[in-house]
Short mmCIF file of C-alpha atoms and ligand atoms in Angstrom, two decimals:
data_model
loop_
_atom_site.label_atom_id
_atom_site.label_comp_id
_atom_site.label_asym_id
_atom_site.label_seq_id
_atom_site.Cartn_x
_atom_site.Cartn_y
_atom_site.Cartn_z
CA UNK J 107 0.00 0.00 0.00
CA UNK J 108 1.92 3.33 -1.00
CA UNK J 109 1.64 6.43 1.39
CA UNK J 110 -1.15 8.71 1.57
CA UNK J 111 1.19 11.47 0.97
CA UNK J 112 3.89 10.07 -1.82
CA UNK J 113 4.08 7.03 -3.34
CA UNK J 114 6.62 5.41 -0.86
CA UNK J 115 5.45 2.00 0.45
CA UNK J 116 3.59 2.43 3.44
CA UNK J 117 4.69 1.41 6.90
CA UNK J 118 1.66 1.88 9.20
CA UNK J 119 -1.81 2.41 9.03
CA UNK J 120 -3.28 4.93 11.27
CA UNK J 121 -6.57 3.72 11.79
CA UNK J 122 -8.01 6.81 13.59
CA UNK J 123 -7.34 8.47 10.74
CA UNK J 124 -7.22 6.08 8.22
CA UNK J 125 -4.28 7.14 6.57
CA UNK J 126 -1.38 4.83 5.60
CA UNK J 127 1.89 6.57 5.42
CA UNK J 128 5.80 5.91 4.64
CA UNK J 129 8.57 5.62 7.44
CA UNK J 130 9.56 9.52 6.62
CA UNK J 131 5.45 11.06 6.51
CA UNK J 132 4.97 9.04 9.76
CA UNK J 133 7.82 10.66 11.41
CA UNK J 134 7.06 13.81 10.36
CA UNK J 135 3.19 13.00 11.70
CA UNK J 136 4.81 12.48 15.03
CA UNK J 137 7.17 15.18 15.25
CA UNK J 138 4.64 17.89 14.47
CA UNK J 139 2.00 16.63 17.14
CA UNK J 140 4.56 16.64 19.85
CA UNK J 141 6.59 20.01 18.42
CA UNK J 142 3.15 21.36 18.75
CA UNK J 143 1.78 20.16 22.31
CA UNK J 144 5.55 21.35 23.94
CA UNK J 145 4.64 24.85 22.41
CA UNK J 146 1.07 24.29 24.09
CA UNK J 147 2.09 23.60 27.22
CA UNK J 148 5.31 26.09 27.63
CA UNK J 149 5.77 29.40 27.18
CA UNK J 150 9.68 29.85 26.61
CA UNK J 151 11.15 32.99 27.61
CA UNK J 152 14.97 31.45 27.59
CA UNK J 153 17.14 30.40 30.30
CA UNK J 154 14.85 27.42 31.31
CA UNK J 155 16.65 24.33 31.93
CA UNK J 156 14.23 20.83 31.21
CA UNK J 157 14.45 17.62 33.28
CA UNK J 158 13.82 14.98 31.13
CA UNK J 159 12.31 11.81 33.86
CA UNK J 160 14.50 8.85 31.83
CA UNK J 161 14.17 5.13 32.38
CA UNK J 162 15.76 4.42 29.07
CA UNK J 163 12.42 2.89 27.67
CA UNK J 164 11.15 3.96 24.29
CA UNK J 165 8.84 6.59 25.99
CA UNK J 166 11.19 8.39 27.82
CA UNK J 167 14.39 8.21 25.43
CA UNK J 168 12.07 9.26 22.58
CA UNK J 169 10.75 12.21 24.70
CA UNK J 170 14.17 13.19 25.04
CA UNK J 171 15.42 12.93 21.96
CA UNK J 172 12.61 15.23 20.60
CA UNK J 173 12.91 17.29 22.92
CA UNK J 174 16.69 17.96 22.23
CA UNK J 175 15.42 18.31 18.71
CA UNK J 176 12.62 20.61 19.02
CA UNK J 177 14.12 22.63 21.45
CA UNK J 178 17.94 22.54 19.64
CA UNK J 179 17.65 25.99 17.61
CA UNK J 180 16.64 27.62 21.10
CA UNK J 181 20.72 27.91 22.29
CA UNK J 182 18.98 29.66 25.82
CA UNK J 183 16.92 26.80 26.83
CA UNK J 184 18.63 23.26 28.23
CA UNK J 185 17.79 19.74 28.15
CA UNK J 186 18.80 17.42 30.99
CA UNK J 187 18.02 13.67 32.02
CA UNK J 188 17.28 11.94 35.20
CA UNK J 189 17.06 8.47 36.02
CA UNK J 190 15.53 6.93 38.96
CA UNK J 191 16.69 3.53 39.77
CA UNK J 192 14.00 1.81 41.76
CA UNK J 193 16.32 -0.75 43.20
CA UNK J 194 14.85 -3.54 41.04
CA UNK J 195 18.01 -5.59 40.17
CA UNK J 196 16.86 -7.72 37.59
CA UNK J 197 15.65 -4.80 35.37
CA UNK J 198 16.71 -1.37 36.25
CA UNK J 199 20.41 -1.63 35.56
CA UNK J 200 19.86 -2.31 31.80
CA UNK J 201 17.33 0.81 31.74
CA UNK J 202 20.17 3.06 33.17
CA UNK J 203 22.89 1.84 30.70
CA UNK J 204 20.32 2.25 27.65
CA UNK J 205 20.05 6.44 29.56
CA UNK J 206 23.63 6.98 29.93
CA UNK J 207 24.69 5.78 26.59
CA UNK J 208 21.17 8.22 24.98
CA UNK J 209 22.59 11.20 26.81
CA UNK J 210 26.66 10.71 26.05
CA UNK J 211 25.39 10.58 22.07
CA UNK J 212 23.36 13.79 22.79
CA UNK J 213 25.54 15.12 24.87
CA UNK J 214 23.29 15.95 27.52
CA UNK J 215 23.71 16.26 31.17
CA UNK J 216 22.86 12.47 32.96
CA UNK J 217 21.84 12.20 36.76
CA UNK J 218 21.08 9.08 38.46
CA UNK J 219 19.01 9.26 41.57
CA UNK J 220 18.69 5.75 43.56
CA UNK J 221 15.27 5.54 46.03
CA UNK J 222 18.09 4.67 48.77
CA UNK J 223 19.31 8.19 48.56
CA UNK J 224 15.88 9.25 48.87
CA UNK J 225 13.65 7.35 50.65
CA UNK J 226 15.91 4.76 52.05
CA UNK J 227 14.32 1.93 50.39
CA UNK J 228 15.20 -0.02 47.04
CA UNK J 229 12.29 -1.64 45.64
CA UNK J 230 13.12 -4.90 46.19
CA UNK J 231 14.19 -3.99 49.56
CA UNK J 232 9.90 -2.78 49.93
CA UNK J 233 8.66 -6.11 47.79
CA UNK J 234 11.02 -8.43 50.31
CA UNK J 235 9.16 -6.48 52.98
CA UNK J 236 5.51 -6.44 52.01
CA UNK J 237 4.99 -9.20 49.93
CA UNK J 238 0.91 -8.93 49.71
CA UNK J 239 1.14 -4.89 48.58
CA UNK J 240 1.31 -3.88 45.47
CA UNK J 241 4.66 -3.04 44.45
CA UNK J 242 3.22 0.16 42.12
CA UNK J 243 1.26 1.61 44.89
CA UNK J 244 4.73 2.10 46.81
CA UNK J 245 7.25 2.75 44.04
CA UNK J 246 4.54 5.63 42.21
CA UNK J 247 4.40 7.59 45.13
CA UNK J 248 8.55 7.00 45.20
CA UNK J 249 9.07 7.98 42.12
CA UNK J 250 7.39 10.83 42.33
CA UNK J 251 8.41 12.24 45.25
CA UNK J 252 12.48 11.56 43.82
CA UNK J 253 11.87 13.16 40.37
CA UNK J 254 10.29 15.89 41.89
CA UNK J 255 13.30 16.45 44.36
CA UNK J 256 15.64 15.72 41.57
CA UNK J 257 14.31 18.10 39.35
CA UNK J 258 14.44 20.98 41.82
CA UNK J 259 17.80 20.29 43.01
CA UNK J 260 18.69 19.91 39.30
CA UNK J 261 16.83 23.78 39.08
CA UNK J 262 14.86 22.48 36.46
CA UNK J 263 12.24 24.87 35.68
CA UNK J 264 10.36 21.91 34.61
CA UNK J 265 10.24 17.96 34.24
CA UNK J 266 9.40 16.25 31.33
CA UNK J 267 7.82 12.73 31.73
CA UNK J 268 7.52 10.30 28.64
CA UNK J 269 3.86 9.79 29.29
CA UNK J 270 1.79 8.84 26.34
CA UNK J 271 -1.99 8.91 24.92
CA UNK J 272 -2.85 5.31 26.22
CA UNK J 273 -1.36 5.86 29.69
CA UNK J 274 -2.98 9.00 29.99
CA UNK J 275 -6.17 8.15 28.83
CA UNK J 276 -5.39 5.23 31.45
CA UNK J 277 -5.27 7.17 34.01
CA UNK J 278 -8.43 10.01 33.19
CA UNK J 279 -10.62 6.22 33.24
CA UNK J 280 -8.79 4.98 36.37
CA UNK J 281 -9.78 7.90 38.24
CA UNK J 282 -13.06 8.05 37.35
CA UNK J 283 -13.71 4.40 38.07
CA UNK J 284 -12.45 5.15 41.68
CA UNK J 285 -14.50 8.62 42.07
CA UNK J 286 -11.38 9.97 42.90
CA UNK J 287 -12.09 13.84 41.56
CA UNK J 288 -9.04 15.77 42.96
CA UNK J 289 -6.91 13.42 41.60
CA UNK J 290 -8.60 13.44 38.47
CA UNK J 291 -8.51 16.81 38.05
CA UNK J 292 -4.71 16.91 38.79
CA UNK J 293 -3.64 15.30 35.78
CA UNK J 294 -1.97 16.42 32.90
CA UNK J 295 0.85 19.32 32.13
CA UNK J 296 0.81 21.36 35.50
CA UNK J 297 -1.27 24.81 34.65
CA UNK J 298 -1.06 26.41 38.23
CA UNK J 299 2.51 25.93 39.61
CA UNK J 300 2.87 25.48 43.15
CA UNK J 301 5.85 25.93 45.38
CA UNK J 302 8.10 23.11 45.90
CA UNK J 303 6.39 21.05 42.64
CA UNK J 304 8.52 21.44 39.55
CA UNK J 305 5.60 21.71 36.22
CA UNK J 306 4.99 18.38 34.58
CA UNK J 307 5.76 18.24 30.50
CA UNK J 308 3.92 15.69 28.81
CA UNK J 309 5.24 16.05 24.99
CA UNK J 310 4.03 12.40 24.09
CA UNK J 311 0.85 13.17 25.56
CA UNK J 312 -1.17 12.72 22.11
CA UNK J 313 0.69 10.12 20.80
CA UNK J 314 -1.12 5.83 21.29
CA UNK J 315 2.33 4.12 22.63
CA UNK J 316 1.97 1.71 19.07
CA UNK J 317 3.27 4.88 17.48
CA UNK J 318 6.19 5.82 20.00
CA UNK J 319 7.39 2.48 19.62
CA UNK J 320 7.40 2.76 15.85
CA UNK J 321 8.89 6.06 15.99
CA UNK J 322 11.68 4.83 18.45
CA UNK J 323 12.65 2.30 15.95
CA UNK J 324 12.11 4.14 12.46
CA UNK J 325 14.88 6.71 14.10
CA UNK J 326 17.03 3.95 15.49
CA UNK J 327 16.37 5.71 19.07
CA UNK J 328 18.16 3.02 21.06
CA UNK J 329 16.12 2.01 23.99
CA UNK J 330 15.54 -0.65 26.84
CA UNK J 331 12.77 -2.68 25.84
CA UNK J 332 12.62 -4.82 29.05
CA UNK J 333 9.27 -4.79 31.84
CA UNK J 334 9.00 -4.76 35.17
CA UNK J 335 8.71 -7.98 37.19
CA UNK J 336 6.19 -6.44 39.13
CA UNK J 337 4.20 -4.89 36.23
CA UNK J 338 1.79 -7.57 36.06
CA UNK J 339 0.38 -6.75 39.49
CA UNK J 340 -0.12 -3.25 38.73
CA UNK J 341 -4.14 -2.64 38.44
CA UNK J 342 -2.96 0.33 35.42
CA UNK J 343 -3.54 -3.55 33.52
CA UNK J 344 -6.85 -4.19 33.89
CA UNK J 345 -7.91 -0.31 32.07
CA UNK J 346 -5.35 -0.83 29.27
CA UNK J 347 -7.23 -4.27 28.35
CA UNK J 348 -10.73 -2.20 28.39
CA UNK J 349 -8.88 0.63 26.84
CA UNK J 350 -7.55 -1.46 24.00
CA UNK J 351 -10.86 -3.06 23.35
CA UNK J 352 -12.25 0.04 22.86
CA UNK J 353 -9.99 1.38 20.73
CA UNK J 354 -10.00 -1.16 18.43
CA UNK J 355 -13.85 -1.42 17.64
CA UNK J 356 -14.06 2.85 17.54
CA UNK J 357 -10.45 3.76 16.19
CA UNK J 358 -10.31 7.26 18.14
CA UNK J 359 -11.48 6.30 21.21
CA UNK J 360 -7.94 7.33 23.06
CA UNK J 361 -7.98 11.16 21.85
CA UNK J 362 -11.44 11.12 22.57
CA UNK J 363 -11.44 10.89 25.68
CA UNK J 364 -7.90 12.56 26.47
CA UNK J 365 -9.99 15.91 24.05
CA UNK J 366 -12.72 15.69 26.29
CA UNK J 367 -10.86 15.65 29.36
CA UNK J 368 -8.98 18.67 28.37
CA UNK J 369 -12.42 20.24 27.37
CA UNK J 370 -13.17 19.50 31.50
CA UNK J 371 -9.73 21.03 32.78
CA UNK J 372 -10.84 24.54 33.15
CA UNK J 373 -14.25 23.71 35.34
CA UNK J 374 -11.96 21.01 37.26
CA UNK J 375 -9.30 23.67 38.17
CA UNK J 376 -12.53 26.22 39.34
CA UNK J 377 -14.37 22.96 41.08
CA UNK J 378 -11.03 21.28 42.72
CA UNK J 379 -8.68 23.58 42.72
CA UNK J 380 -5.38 22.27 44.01
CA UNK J 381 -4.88 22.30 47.88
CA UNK J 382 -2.34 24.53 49.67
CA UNK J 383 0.57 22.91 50.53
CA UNK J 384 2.31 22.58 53.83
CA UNK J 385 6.43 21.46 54.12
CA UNK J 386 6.42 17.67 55.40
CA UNK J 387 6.93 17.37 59.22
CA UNK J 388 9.59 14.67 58.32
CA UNK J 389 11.47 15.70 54.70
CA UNK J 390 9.99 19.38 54.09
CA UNK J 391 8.85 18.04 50.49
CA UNK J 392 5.10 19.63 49.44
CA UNK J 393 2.14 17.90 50.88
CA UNK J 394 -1.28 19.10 51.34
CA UNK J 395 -1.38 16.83 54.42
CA UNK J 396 1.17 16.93 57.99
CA UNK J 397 3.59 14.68 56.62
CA UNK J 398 3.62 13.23 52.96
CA UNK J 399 2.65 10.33 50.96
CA UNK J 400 6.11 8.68 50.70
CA UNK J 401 7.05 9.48 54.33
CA UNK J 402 4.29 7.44 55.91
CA UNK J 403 4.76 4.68 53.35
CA UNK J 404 8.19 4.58 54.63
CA UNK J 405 7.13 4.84 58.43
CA UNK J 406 4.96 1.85 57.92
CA UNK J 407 7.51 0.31 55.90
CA UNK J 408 9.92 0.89 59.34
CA UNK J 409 7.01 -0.99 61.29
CA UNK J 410 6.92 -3.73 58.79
CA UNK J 411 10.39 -4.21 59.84
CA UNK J 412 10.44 -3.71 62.93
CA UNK J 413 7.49 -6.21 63.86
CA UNK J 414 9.47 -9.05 61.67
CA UNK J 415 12.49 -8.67 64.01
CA UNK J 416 10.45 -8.92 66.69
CA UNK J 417 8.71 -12.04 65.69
CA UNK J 418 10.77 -15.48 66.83
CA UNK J 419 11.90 -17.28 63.78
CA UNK J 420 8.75 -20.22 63.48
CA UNK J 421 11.09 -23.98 63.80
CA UNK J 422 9.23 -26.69 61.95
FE1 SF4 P 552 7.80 0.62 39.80
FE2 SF4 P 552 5.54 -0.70 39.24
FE3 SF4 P 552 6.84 0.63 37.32
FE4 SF4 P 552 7.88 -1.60 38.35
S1 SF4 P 552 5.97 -1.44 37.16
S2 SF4 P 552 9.00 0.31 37.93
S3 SF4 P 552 7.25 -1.45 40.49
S4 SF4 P 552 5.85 1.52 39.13
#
């Protein structure tokens, strides 16, 4: 099938908009969306340095990379990379080689920011100590809370995430199937900075992850292509399944409901506006509560461990 827009043998059909197109129209179909939403979502004024979140997957290495481009002719505005390692031996270490070697061949400033240095915890170190929780509900709030600190320390003016269409329209249904409203109307690029958060960019943000991954490998973007071991447990599973039934009996379904979120964003921010923040009584990060997310999921975490060496060893 040749390309809707020369006569170059097609690569992909894009069934939402039912056009087939050639390695080089498809790129160009790609750059253009996300050249457009960083534009959307940032007003440059020059000297702003950009904290790239990078795990070396396809998301994140291609955010960077088009961010370096897109941003390349502006000599006053920087692009740097962070990488959280999780403490997950059997799959971050790959993921950090894969970001060191992306930002050496851009030549781009690299940080690496371990959970130990952060919240005293690897990963495994958190799965080893509550087996039954959900690994995601501890290492999301982690994350978080060490990009955010990296980024500021960094004096990134903003952090760019690889998030794409399907995990954010993930995330819109997630929250409404839990009811949970303030979160809900949280999400996205950060329109209201607040002291203490760095903005959220979300350049990918319009882009299904099929597409990202095609992109990644039409430019020879070298990435880690590896998962989780705990991924599988995450509940994020369960709406990508409904997600991508959806999508592929209405082709459009994703930017549909991503467009009519953002068509919400204005009477969320004047319904739930964010909360004031206070410092955390324990680490002084921003909280809306006494002490913060990670902090008590470390205190009970210090519990956890505490009660274990407490408890004899059972002798069969
Ligand atoms: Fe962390 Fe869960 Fe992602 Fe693994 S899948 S890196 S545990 S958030």
């Amino acid at each position: 099938m040749p390309c809707a827009r020369c006569n170059e043998p097609a690569v992909t059909l894009v069934r939402y908009s039912g056009q087939h197109l050639c390695a080089g129209h498809f790129c160009e179909f790609v750059e253009r969306r996300v050249k457009r939403e960083i534009h959307r979502q940032v007003e440059f004024r020059g000297g702003e340095r950009i904290a790239v979140g990078l795990s070396g997957g396809k998301d994140s290495s291609t955010t960077t990379v088009l961010l370096h481009e897109v941003l390349a002719p502006r000599r006053d505005v920087e692009v740097l990379a962070i990488t959280v390692d999780e403490g997950i031996a059997s799959y971050r270490p790959e993921g950090i080689r894969f970001a060191k070697a992306l930002c050496e061949g851009l030549g781009i400033e690299h940080r690496v920011v371990p959970y130990e240095e952060t919240v005293g915890w690897t990963m495994d170190e958190v799965v080893a100590a509550e087996p039954a929780a959900i690994p995601c509900s501890y290492c999301g709030v982690f994350r978080r809370t060490t990009l955010n600190r990296a980024a500021r320390e960094a004096g990134a003016d903003y952090v760019a995430t690889g998030l794409n269409l399907d995990d954010t329209a993930q995330s819109i249904l997630m929250n409404i199937a839990r009811g949970d409203v303030d979160k809900l109307a949280r999400l996205g690029p950060h329109d209201h900075p607040q002291p203490g958060l760095v903005p959220r960019l979300q350049p990918l943000r319009t882009i299904p992850e099929k597409e990202v991954y095609l992109y990644a490998m039409l430019r020879g973007i070298p990435f880690h292509d590896g998962t989780c071991p705990h991924s599988e447990r995450a509940q994020r599973g369960r709406f990508r399944e409904i997600l991508n039934r959806l999508e592929e009996d209405s082709p459009g379904t994703r930017h549909a409901i991503v467009a009519g979120y953002d068509r919400l964003r204005p009477l969320f921010a004047e319904r739930f506006p964010p909360p004031e923040l206070n410092e955390c009584v324990a680490c002084g990060e921003p909280t809306a509560n006494l002490m913060c997310k990670a902090c008590e999921l470390q205190t009970r975490l210090g519990d956890r461990k505490a009660q274990a060496d407490r408890e004899p060893e059972t002798v069969h």
